[in-house]
Tab-separated table of C-alpha atoms and ligand atoms in Angstrom:
chain	number	residue	atom	x	y	z
A	27	MET	CA	30.996	-12.502	0.201
A	28	GLU	CA	27.352	-13.813	0.857
A	29	GLU	CA	26.094	-14.967	-2.506
A	30	GLU	CA	22.448	-14.850	-2.781
A	31	ASP	CA	20.223	-14.807	-5.853
A	32	VAL	CA	17.459	-12.595	-4.852
A	33	VAL	CA	17.928	-9.571	-2.526
A	34	ILE	CA	15.276	-8.097	-1.322
A	35	LEU	CA	15.820	-4.432	1.062
A	36	GLY	CA	12.470	-4.080	3.288
A	37	ALA	CA	10.477	-6.186	5.089
A	38	GLY	CA	7.341	-3.931	4.869
A	39	ILE	CA	4.500	-5.712	2.914
A	40	ALA	CA	5.728	-5.132	-0.672
A	41	GLY	CA	9.043	-6.831	0.961
A	42	LEU	CA	7.402	-9.764	2.252
A	43	ALA	CA	4.817	-10.648	0.146
A	44	THR	CA	7.921	-10.359	-3.220
A	45	ALA	CA	9.195	-12.903	-1.018
A	46	VAL	CA	6.176	-15.596	-0.292
A	47	ALA	CA	5.795	-14.952	-4.564
A	48	LEU	CA	8.933	-16.180	-5.620
A	49	LYS	CA	9.152	-18.965	-2.716
A	50	ARG	CA	5.385	-20.276	-4.090
A	51	VAL	CA	7.925	-19.996	-7.691
A	52	GLY	CA	10.475	-21.887	-5.618
A	53	ILE	CA	13.480	-19.178	-5.670
A	54	ARG	CA	14.300	-18.295	-2.191
A	55	ALA	CA	15.219	-14.156	-1.381
A	56	LEU	CA	16.811	-12.793	1.603
A	57	VAL	CA	15.464	-9.850	3.130
A	58	ILE	CA	17.183	-7.577	4.999
A	59	GLU	CA	15.505	-5.235	7.688
A	60	LYS	CA	16.949	-2.184	9.463
A	61	SER	CA	14.173	-2.713	11.835
A	62	GLU	CA	14.663	-4.825	14.908
A	63	GLY	CA	10.777	-6.557	14.460
A	64	LEU	CA	8.510	-6.331	11.815
A	65	ARG	CA	7.154	-2.619	11.513
A	66	ALA	CA	3.049	-2.091	12.616
A	67	THR	CA	3.032	1.275	13.201
A	68	GLY	CA	-0.560	2.418	11.000
A	69	ALA	CA	-2.236	-0.012	12.590
A	70	THR	CA	-4.157	-0.983	9.711
A	71	LEU	CA	-4.505	-1.936	6.179
A	72	SER	CA	-7.613	-1.460	3.857
A	73	LEU	CA	-7.418	-4.665	1.264
A	74	TYR	CA	-9.837	-3.745	-1.851
A	75	PRO	CA	-11.067	-6.766	-4.509
A	76	ASN	CA	-7.622	-6.094	-6.510
A	77	GLY	CA	-5.841	-6.606	-2.866
A	78	TRP	CA	-7.383	-10.046	-1.587
A	79	PHE	CA	-6.801	-11.318	-5.750
A	80	ALA	CA	-2.817	-11.156	-5.140
A	81	MET	CA	-3.797	-12.052	-1.656
A	82	ASP	CA	-5.369	-14.993	-3.331
A	83	ALA	CA	-1.959	-15.457	-5.717
A	84	LEU	CA	0.060	-14.926	-2.922
A	85	GLY	CA	-1.799	-18.617	-0.972
A	86	VAL	CA	-2.247	-16.172	2.410
A	87	SER	CA	-5.761	-14.997	1.552
A	88	HIS	CA	-7.549	-17.922	3.855
A	89	LYS	CA	-5.454	-16.719	7.418
A	90	LEU	CA	-6.904	-13.804	6.970
A	91	ILE	CA	-10.413	-13.517	5.224
A	92	ASN	CA	-12.787	-14.917	8.301
A	93	LEU	CA	-11.156	-12.780	10.597
A	94	TYR	CA	-12.379	-9.504	9.077
A	95	SER	CA	-15.767	-8.330	8.359
A	96	PRO	CA	-16.595	-7.729	4.811
A	97	CYS	CA	-17.293	-4.740	3.444
A	98	LYS	CA	-19.465	-4.372	0.636
A	99	ARG	CA	-20.655	-0.950	0.136
A	100	ALA	CA	-20.067	3.096	1.227
A	101	TYR	CA	-22.035	5.623	1.940
A	102	ILE	CA	-20.476	8.673	1.037
A	103	THR	CA	-22.807	11.777	2.616
A	104	ASN	CA	-21.991	15.770	1.995
A	105	VAL	CA	-22.770	16.987	5.879
A	106	ASP	CA	-23.134	20.424	3.985
A	107	THR	CA	-26.429	19.024	1.517
A	108	GLY	CA	-26.940	15.979	3.636
A	109	ALA	CA	-27.225	14.476	0.556
A	110	THR	CA	-26.265	10.346	0.642
A	111	ARG	CA	-24.605	8.104	-1.948
A	112	GLU	CA	-23.784	4.731	-1.914
A	113	VAL	CA	-21.094	2.830	-3.916
A	114	SER	CA	-21.180	-0.758	-4.064
A	115	PHE	CA	-17.667	-2.351	-3.480
A	116	THR	CA	-19.234	-5.852	-5.114
A	117	ARG	CA	-18.943	-7.216	-8.809
A	118	ALA	CA	-22.615	-9.390	-9.981
A	119	ASP	CA	-19.479	-11.950	-11.421
A	120	ARG	CA	-17.071	-11.205	-8.129
A	121	SER	CA	-19.996	-11.261	-5.230
A	122	GLY	CA	-16.942	-12.230	-2.670
A	123	ALA	CA	-15.339	-9.033	-3.770
A	124	VAL	CA	-15.064	-6.800	-1.284
A	125	LEU	CA	-13.068	-4.399	1.344
A	126	ARG	CA	-12.009	-5.597	4.547
A	127	VAL	CA	-9.616	-3.338	6.555
A	128	VAL	CA	-7.179	-6.207	8.425
A	129	HIS	CA	-4.520	-5.308	11.389
A	130	ARG	CA	-1.141	-4.867	9.438
A	131	LYS	CA	0.396	-7.001	12.277
A	132	ALA	CA	-2.069	-9.748	11.231
A	133	LEU	CA	-1.202	-9.465	7.360
A	134	LEU	CA	3.190	-8.742	8.216
A	135	GLU	CA	2.659	-11.734	10.476
A	136	ALA	CA	0.941	-13.953	7.793
A	137	LEU	CA	3.294	-13.589	5.108
A	138	ALA	CA	6.227	-13.890	7.240
A	139	GLU	CA	4.940	-17.092	8.615
A	140	GLU	CA	5.061	-18.179	5.310
A	141	LEU	CA	8.958	-17.794	4.447
A	142	PRO	CA	11.888	-19.666	5.739
A	143	LYS	CA	12.985	-18.569	9.784
A	144	ASP	CA	16.105	-17.337	7.967
A	145	THR	CA	14.794	-15.728	5.128
A	146	ILE	CA	14.085	-12.091	6.925
A	147	ARG	CA	17.406	-10.741	8.608
A	148	PHE	CA	16.441	-7.964	10.842
A	149	SER	CA	18.626	-4.915	12.155
A	150	SER	CA	20.436	-4.916	8.844
A	151	LYS	CA	22.052	-1.788	7.987
A	152	LEU	CA	22.827	-0.800	4.537
A	153	THR	CA	26.229	1.511	3.891
A	154	SER	CA	26.213	0.996	0.330
A	155	ILE	CA	24.725	-0.718	-3.538
A	156	ARG	CA	27.251	-1.012	-6.335
A	157	THR	CA	26.735	-2.833	-9.001
A	158	LYS	CA	29.082	-5.227	-11.282
A	159	ALA	CA	29.392	-6.033	-15.210
A	160	GLN	CA	28.965	-9.874	-15.749
A	161	LYS	CA	28.814	-11.754	-19.101
A	162	GLY	CA	26.902	-8.796	-20.448
A	163	SER	CA	25.012	-7.970	-17.684
A	164	SER	CA	24.939	-6.665	-13.674
A	165	ILE	CA	24.620	-8.337	-9.906
A	166	ALA	CA	24.207	-5.728	-7.315
A	167	LEU	CA	27.034	-5.672	-4.655
A	168	ILE	CA	25.045	-4.330	-1.349
A	169	GLN	CA	27.399	-3.505	1.273
A	170	MET	CA	26.090	-4.240	4.688
A	171	GLU	CA	26.738	-1.957	7.677
A	172	ASP	CA	28.517	-5.001	9.767
A	173	GLY	CA	31.179	-5.556	7.003
A	174	THR	CA	29.227	-7.932	4.893
A	175	THR	CA	29.135	-8.080	1.025
A	176	ILE	CA	26.353	-9.628	-0.660
A	177	ARG	CA	26.022	-10.522	-4.150
A	178	ALA	CA	22.924	-10.668	-6.248
A	179	LYS	CA	21.547	-12.017	-8.984
A	180	ALA	CA	18.962	-8.970	-8.640
A	181	LEU	CA	18.701	-6.426	-6.441
A	182	ILE	CA	14.718	-5.688	-5.506
A	183	GLY	CA	14.173	-2.029	-3.375
A	184	CYS	CA	10.932	-2.265	-1.260
A	185	GLU	CA	11.956	0.345	1.767
A	186	GLY	CA	9.540	2.284	1.488
A	187	VAL	CA	8.542	6.223	0.640
A	188	HIS	CA	12.379	7.315	1.045
A	189	SER	CA	13.809	4.477	-0.964
A	190	VAL	CA	17.240	4.357	-1.655
A	191	VAL	CA	17.051	2.209	-4.825
A	192	ALA	CA	15.073	4.077	-6.353
A	193	ALA	CA	16.245	7.779	-5.595
A	194	ARG	CA	20.280	6.364	-6.717
A	195	CYS	CA	20.115	3.082	-7.775
A	196	LEU	CA	17.372	3.520	-10.668
A	197	GLY	CA	17.506	7.851	-10.302
A	198	LEU	CA	14.147	7.940	-10.091
A	199	THR	CA	12.811	11.368	-8.600
A	200	VAL	CA	12.403	11.643	-4.596
A	201	PRO	CA	8.627	11.996	-3.632
A	202	ILE	CA	7.212	15.073	-3.066
A	203	ASN	CA	4.275	16.376	-0.538
A	204	SER	CA	1.271	16.346	-2.181
A	205	GLY	CA	-0.088	19.237	0.085
A	206	ARG	CA	-2.154	17.012	2.550
A	207	TRP	CA	-2.147	14.810	5.341
A	208	ALA	CA	-4.033	12.478	7.165
A	209	VAL	CA	-4.696	11.076	10.622
A	210	ARG	CA	-4.943	7.692	11.215
A	211	GLY	CA	-6.530	5.488	13.950
A	212	LEU	CA	-8.080	2.372	15.411
A	213	ALA	CA	-11.132	2.856	17.712
A	214	ARG	CA	-11.842	-0.529	19.693
A	215	PHE	CA	-15.268	-0.858	21.847
A	216	PRO	CA	-15.161	-4.216	23.747
A	217	GLN	CA	-18.831	-4.289	24.140
A	218	GLY	CA	-19.060	-4.107	20.253
A	219	HIS	CA	-19.448	-1.020	18.476
A	220	GLY	CA	-23.331	-2.544	17.806
A	221	LEU	CA	-22.632	-0.403	13.262
A	222	ASN	CA	-23.161	-2.034	10.525
A	223	HIS	CA	-20.285	-3.320	8.843
A	224	ASP	CA	-20.152	-0.533	5.674
A	225	PHE	CA	-18.087	2.186	4.905
A	226	GLN	CA	-18.763	5.144	6.042
A	227	GLN	CA	-17.231	8.771	4.371
A	228	PHE	CA	-17.914	12.639	4.878
A	229	VAL	CA	-17.026	15.316	3.125
A	230	THR	CA	-17.722	19.088	3.792
A	231	ALA	CA	-17.028	22.150	1.918
A	232	GLY	CA	-13.893	22.913	4.244
A	233	ALA	CA	-11.359	20.942	2.136
A	234	LYS	CA	-11.375	17.913	4.590
A	235	ARG	CA	-12.410	13.783	4.594
A	236	ALA	CA	-13.376	11.815	6.932
A	237	GLY	CA	-14.579	8.466	7.340
A	238	PHE	CA	-14.077	4.678	9.376
A	239	VAL	CA	-14.761	1.379	8.624
A	240	PRO	CA	-15.315	-1.654	11.261
A	241	LEU	CA	-12.553	-4.501	11.349
A	242	ASN	CA	-15.139	-6.595	13.368
A	243	ASP	CA	-17.703	-6.319	15.686
A	244	LYS	CA	-15.496	-4.967	18.160
A	245	GLU	CA	-12.731	-2.456	15.883
A	246	LEU	CA	-13.114	0.345	13.855
A	247	TYR	CA	-10.556	1.932	11.698
A	248	TRP	CA	-10.925	6.036	11.029
A	249	PHE	CA	-9.081	8.490	9.055
A	250	LEU	CA	-9.369	12.085	8.447
A	251	THR	CA	-7.620	13.780	5.671
A	252	GLY	CA	-7.493	17.349	4.814
A	253	LYS	CA	-5.279	19.911	3.066
A	254	ALA	CA	-1.913	21.453	4.053
A	255	THR	CA	-3.413	25.267	4.108
A	256	LEU	CA	-6.151	23.724	7.168
A	257	ILE	CA	-3.679	23.181	9.703
A	258	GLY	CA	-0.928	25.209	8.261
A	259	LYS	CA	1.929	23.728	9.672
A	260	ASP	CA	2.520	20.438	10.642
A	261	MET	CA	0.135	18.505	13.661
A	262	ALA	CA	1.328	17.304	16.439
A	263	ARG	CA	2.929	14.093	16.856
A	264	ASP	CA	1.954	13.027	20.079
A	265	PRO	CA	-1.708	11.302	19.647
A	266	LYS	CA	-3.399	12.352	22.735
A	267	VAL	CA	-2.560	15.564	20.913
A	268	ILE	CA	-3.272	14.765	17.919
A	269	GLN	CA	-6.977	13.049	19.208
A	270	LYS	CA	-7.990	16.245	21.082
A	271	GLU	CA	-6.788	18.341	18.167
A	272	VAL	CA	-9.365	16.011	15.217
A	273	ILE	CA	-11.935	16.148	17.890
A	274	ASP	CA	-11.888	20.103	18.569
A	275	LYS	CA	-10.715	21.289	15.210
A	276	PHE	CA	-12.211	19.209	12.751
A	277	ALA	CA	-15.217	16.915	13.791
A	278	GLN	CA	-17.575	19.683	15.011
A	279	ASP	CA	-19.046	19.214	11.841
A	280	LEU	CA	-19.263	16.159	11.524
A	281	PRO	CA	-21.721	13.618	13.062
A	282	GLN	CA	-21.577	12.688	16.812
A	283	LEU	CA	-20.796	9.249	15.720
A	284	TYR	CA	-17.636	10.322	14.279
A	285	THR	CA	-16.491	12.003	17.217
A	286	VAL	CA	-17.487	8.905	19.730
A	287	ILE	CA	-15.048	6.578	17.373
A	288	VAL	CA	-12.789	9.021	17.604
A	289	GLN	CA	-12.485	9.384	21.412
A	290	HIS	CA	-12.780	5.364	21.350
A	291	SER	CA	-9.127	5.443	19.750
A	292	ASP	CA	-6.006	2.989	21.169
A	293	LEU	CA	-3.979	6.254	20.977
A	294	SER	CA	-0.842	3.810	19.575
A	295	THR	CA	-2.430	3.589	16.544
A	296	ILE	CA	-3.053	7.166	15.716
A	297	THR	CA	-0.660	8.460	13.608
A	298	TRP	CA	-0.645	11.928	11.629
A	299	ALA	CA	1.769	12.149	8.527
A	300	PRO	CA	2.107	14.189	5.525
A	301	MET	CA	1.111	12.406	1.771
A	302	LEU	CA	4.146	11.985	-0.092
A	303	HIS	CA	3.692	10.923	-3.612
A	304	ARG	CA	5.300	10.715	-7.064
A	305	PHE	CA	4.336	12.242	-10.395
A	306	PRO	CA	2.767	9.682	-12.588
A	307	TRP	CA	5.227	10.672	-15.453
A	308	ASP	CA	7.947	10.197	-13.379
A	309	ILE	CA	6.994	5.753	-13.424
A	310	ILE	CA	5.992	6.292	-16.861
A	311	PHE	CA	9.681	7.356	-18.308
A	312	GLY	CA	11.819	7.096	-15.739
A	313	ASN	CA	13.335	3.276	-14.990
A	314	VAL	CA	11.235	1.327	-13.051
A	315	SER	CA	14.314	-1.728	-13.246
A	316	LYS	CA	17.828	-0.887	-14.379
A	317	GLY	CA	19.391	-3.691	-14.962
A	318	ASN	CA	19.150	-6.242	-11.948
A	319	ILE	CA	17.692	-3.828	-9.956
A	320	THR	CA	14.310	-2.871	-8.940
A	321	VAL	CA	11.777	-1.006	-7.152
A	322	ALA	CA	8.305	-2.763	-5.587
A	323	GLY	CA	5.761	-1.367	-3.453
A	324	ASP	CA	5.944	2.251	-2.075
A	325	ALA	CA	9.592	2.135	-2.795
A	326	MET	CA	7.981	2.499	-6.843
A	327	HIS	CA	5.081	4.253	-6.429
A	328	PRO	CA	4.387	6.054	-3.464
A	329	MET	CA	0.909	7.883	-3.674
A	330	THR	CA	-1.734	9.258	-1.515
A	331	PRO	CA	-4.370	7.456	0.335
A	332	ASP	CA	-7.473	8.947	-1.302
A	333	ILE	CA	-8.647	5.429	-2.877
A	334	GLY	CA	-6.846	3.160	-0.411
A	335	GLN	CA	-4.734	1.298	-2.858
A	336	ASN	CA	-0.789	1.637	-1.353
A	337	GLU	CA	-1.220	-1.301	0.072
A	338	CYS	CA	-3.096	-3.916	-2.325
A	339	ALA	CA	-0.545	-1.650	-5.557
A	340	ALA	CA	2.811	-3.161	-3.175
A	341	LEU	CA	0.765	-6.964	-3.779
A	342	GLU	CA	0.137	-6.913	-7.635
A	343	ASP	CA	3.391	-5.737	-7.534
A	344	ALA	CA	5.103	-9.027	-5.439
A	345	VAL	CA	2.730	-11.325	-7.842
A	346	VAL	CA	3.787	-9.651	-10.792
A	347	LEU	CA	7.161	-9.834	-10.393
A	348	GLY	CA	6.965	-14.075	-9.100
A	349	GLN	CA	5.026	-14.074	-11.838
A	350	GLN	CA	8.105	-12.973	-14.583
A	351	PHE	CA	10.754	-15.186	-12.019
A	352	GLY	CA	8.386	-18.314	-11.877
A	353	GLU	CA	8.794	-18.246	-15.715
A	354	LEU	CA	12.263	-17.708	-16.179
A	355	PHE	CA	12.365	-20.385	-12.926
A	356	ALA	CA	10.900	-22.773	-14.875
A	357	GLN	CA	13.061	-23.078	-18.197
A	358	ARG	CA	16.179	-23.688	-16.659
A	359	SER	CA	15.853	-23.803	-12.603
A	360	ARG	CA	18.427	-21.465	-12.087
A	361	LEU	CA	18.555	-17.793	-12.045
A	362	VAL	CA	20.810	-16.428	-14.979
A	363	PRO	CA	21.647	-11.979	-14.614
A	364	LEU	CA	21.451	-11.557	-18.024
A	365	GLU	CA	17.832	-12.811	-18.256
A	366	VAL	CA	17.073	-11.825	-14.668
A	367	ALA	CA	17.764	-8.124	-16.388
A	368	GLN	CA	15.143	-9.044	-18.865
A	369	ALA	CA	12.217	-10.561	-16.353
A	370	LEU	CA	12.539	-7.244	-14.382
A	371	THR	CA	12.368	-5.218	-17.374
A	372	LYS	CA	9.159	-6.922	-18.525
A	373	TYR	CA	7.750	-6.672	-14.881
A	374	ALA	CA	8.198	-2.912	-15.444
A	375	GLN	CA	6.971	-2.701	-18.848
A	376	LYS	CA	3.720	-4.502	-17.091
A	377	ARG	CA	3.370	-2.482	-13.571
A	378	ARG	CA	4.640	1.593	-14.375
A	379	TRP	CA	0.744	2.330	-16.323
A	380	ARG	CA	-0.820	0.494	-13.684
A	381	ALA	CA	1.086	2.197	-10.991
A	382	ALA	CA	1.584	5.620	-12.732
A	383	GLY	CA	-3.016	5.300	-13.387
A	384	LEU	CA	-2.969	4.365	-9.277
A	385	ILE	CA	-1.579	7.454	-8.543
A	386	ALA	CA	-2.855	9.474	-10.835
A	387	THR	CA	-6.443	8.378	-9.832
A	388	SER	CA	-5.637	8.923	-6.064
A	389	TYR	CA	-4.771	12.222	-6.600
A	390	LEU	CA	-6.928	13.139	-8.988
A	391	SER	CA	-9.833	12.063	-6.522
A	392	GLY	CA	-8.316	13.892	-3.444
A	393	TRP	CA	-8.264	16.858	-5.093
A	394	VAL	CA	-12.046	16.639	-6.391
A	395	GLN	CA	-13.513	15.744	-3.024
A	396	LEU	CA	-10.832	18.250	-0.969
A	397	GLY	CA	-11.633	21.057	-3.487
A	398	GLY	CA	-13.649	23.339	-1.243
A	399	SER	CA	-16.836	25.143	-1.957
A	400	GLY	CA	-16.531	27.142	-4.831
A	401	TRP	CA	-19.240	26.699	-7.906
A	402	TYR	CA	-17.238	24.963	-10.067
A	403	MET	CA	-15.754	22.443	-7.436
A	404	LYS	CA	-18.889	21.570	-6.602
A	405	PHE	CA	-19.830	20.855	-10.695
A	406	LEU	CA	-16.574	18.478	-10.727
A	407	ARG	CA	-17.431	16.902	-7.757
A	408	ASP	CA	-20.763	16.356	-7.426
A	409	VAL	CA	-21.874	16.269	-11.495
A	410	VAL	CA	-18.732	14.988	-12.880
A	411	PHE	CA	-16.820	12.848	-10.535
A	412	TYR	CA	-19.708	11.289	-8.488
A	413	ARG	CA	-21.932	10.901	-11.602
A	414	LEU	CA	-19.726	10.259	-14.195
A	415	LEU	CA	-16.911	8.716	-13.075
A	416	HIS	CA	-17.009	7.318	-10.168
A	417	ASN	CA	-17.603	4.157	-11.090
A	418	LYS	CA	-14.547	3.898	-13.745
A	419	VAL	CA	-12.278	5.049	-10.712
A	420	LEU	CA	-14.118	2.110	-9.174
A	421	ASP	CA	-12.549	-0.222	-12.032
A	422	VAL	CA	-9.534	0.133	-10.585
A	423	ILE	CA	-9.987	-1.918	-7.507
A	424	HIS	CA	-11.490	-4.898	-9.420
A	425	TYR	CA	-8.106	-5.467	-11.383
A	426	ASP	CA	-6.737	-9.090	-10.987
A	427	CYS	CA	-3.278	-9.028	-11.114
A	428	GLY	CA	-3.412	-13.064	-12.423
A	429	LYS	CA	-2.321	-16.319	-10.504
A	430	LEU	CA	1.703	-17.170	-10.269
A	431	PRO	CA	3.356	-19.929	-12.205
A	432	CYS	CA	3.297	-23.352	-11.283
A	433	VAL	CA	6.480	-24.248	-11.452
A	434	SER	CA	7.348	-28.361	-11.116
A	435	SER	CA	10.628	-28.097	-10.421
A	436	CYS	CA	10.212	-25.374	-7.491
A	437	ARG	CA	13.382	-26.171	-5.292
A	438	GLU	CA	12.855	-27.661	-1.996
A	439	LEU	CA	13.281	-24.430	0.574
A	440	LYS	CA	14.555	-25.856	4.022
A	441	ASN	CA	12.223	-24.102	7.042
B	514	FAD	C1	2.593	6.582	9.069
B	514	FAD	C2	1.780	5.621	8.148
B	514	FAD	C3	0.509	5.402	8.169
B	514	FAD	C4	-0.270	4.511	7.328
B	514	FAD	N1	-1.294	3.663	7.902
B	514	FAD	C5	-1.967	3.711	6.989
B	514	FAD	C6	-3.823	2.718	7.164
B	514	FAD	O1	-4.066	3.073	8.151
B	514	FAD	N2	-4.093	2.774	5.957
B	514	FAD	C7	-3.363	1.647	5.367
B	514	FAD	O2	-4.355	2.158	4.418
B	514	FAD	N3	-2.376	2.537	4.261
B	514	FAD	C8	-1.413	3.624	5.337
B	514	FAD	N4	0.026	3.604	5.480
B	514	FAD	C9	0.740	2.971	3.910
B	514	FAD	C10	0.646	2.140	3.509
B	514	FAD	O3	1.397	1.606	4.824
B	514	FAD	C11	2.065	1.431	2.623
B	514	FAD	O4	1.604	2.323	1.382
B	514	FAD	C12	2.467	0.323	2.661
B	514	FAD	O5	2.291	0.179	3.751
B	514	FAD	C13	3.427	0.058	1.053
B	514	FAD	O6	4.352	-0.648	2.039
B	514	FAD	P1	5.876	-0.859	1.625
B	514	FAD	O7	6.303	-2.065	2.143
B	514	FAD	O8	5.947	0.035	0.270
B	514	FAD	O9	6.329	0.404	2.740
B	514	FAD	P2	6.535	0.334	3.976
B	514	FAD	O10	5.205	-0.678	4.500
B	514	FAD	O11	6.574	1.540	4.736
B	514	FAD	O12	7.548	-0.681	4.399
B	514	FAD	C14	9.075	-0.524	4.235
B	514	FAD	C15	10.214	-1.136	4.629
B	514	FAD	O13	11.287	-1.413	4.676
B	514	FAD	C16	12.245	-0.550	5.854
B	514	FAD	N5	13.616	0.085	5.237
B	514	FAD	C17	13.118	1.348	5.021
B	514	FAD	N6	14.561	1.304	5.005
B	514	FAD	C18	15.554	0.448	4.279
B	514	FAD	C19	16.975	0.479	4.837
B	514	FAD	N7	17.697	1.281	3.457
B	514	FAD	N8	17.585	-0.567	4.503
B	514	FAD	C20	16.764	-2.261	5.342
B	514	FAD	N9	14.890	-1.599	5.127
B	514	FAD	C21	14.714	-0.487	5.099
B	514	FAD	C22	11.403	0.020	6.857
B	514	FAD	O14	11.177	-0.261	7.494
B	514	FAD	C23	9.748	-1.122	6.260
B	514	FAD	O15	10.106	-1.809	7.233
B	514	FAD	C24	0.686	4.194	6.092
B	514	FAD	C25	2.142	4.532	5.992
B	514	FAD	C26	2.486	5.700	6.911
B	514	FAD	C27	4.101	6.041	6.533
């Protein structure tokens, strides 16, 4: 039987960032990943100021920040009326805090590089998770397909939206379809796209929203999101067919530039996916932690992508976990299962309201923006949402989850 202090399931952003946070406070974690390597599906990730604060705390922001263009503002154009609204991502007190869209692979690699070589175990399949009572607390017994059993003082499920840890160990409800879908892609212009580094968004009365943001001078991330009723059934899975559907069916009333960008897509990056989410009250009232087991990232708070917070929230989770483990480790220089359970309870308390708020804000933002052309929806969208609530919505992207504690007795981890 193998013994580990902390086992993390899933080497996505949440899993890797959590392993980095724990390493920074002197704790080794084993990351178990079912795929053969780091999964780069999705191509890009949007990191808002709160994501960069977390990246700073993890000590990795310097690796990416200069590679990607800062995007300081968004222009939201109502295609039907031609009215454009400017939204600034910067705050007077934090002028450097902006949106940057980064390559998913670059972020995963930047995190993975921080970890000792034997931290991530790829192609590892899980068969079961059990808990065993021990000295007033519990430990996790993780059974792998190859016959290995791993005993862990803490188990953190970071295996994404279909998390087994969330459903089976914590009893959280299975994420549900939000009734919306999103197409995403990365467009490349080898000679340069020549556009300003602004986030352009287009909303229409036709229950869809589209937009693009430059990553740098040659690449742009684009998206299209809509209600399930717009397509009636699932969209094709073949990227070429998705690209054609976007151009022929959905981009006709959008500016010609949007079509040109979609046409320049790297086909390998185009994805279509229905958007799943968990009800906010499931996180508020459900078990975000139970004994020595918890969840982070999409495993805890799957949400619609309407305010681009999925990955930023995953990074915040990692830092808050690092803070709780760091405080524990600073006191004793070893992990005691009972105290680990208490630390995870504190983590759950700190994260449940924030995560629930992000899910709700995201869902409602999308709901009002994809709401259609009825007079009441127009009123809600143009007056209540954009004029009265939008600045409040933007507050969530300026949240600072704080720094990791400086643990003087950090164990020397072998690289
Ligand atoms: C198709 C798709 C495209 C996306 N594109 C974008 C985008 O363009 N822009 C954007 O901002 N956001 C995008 N998102 C959302 C964003 O990727 C996630 O919200 C974010 O990555 C959360 O990270 P995570 O680590 O919690 O989960 P994930 O990124 O899903 O990582 C989970 C990891 O766990 C592994 N895993 C799963 N089950 C097990 C198991 N049983 N044992 C071991 N390992 C396991 C998986 O292989 C994976 O590596 C996309 C999501 C999807 C599904």
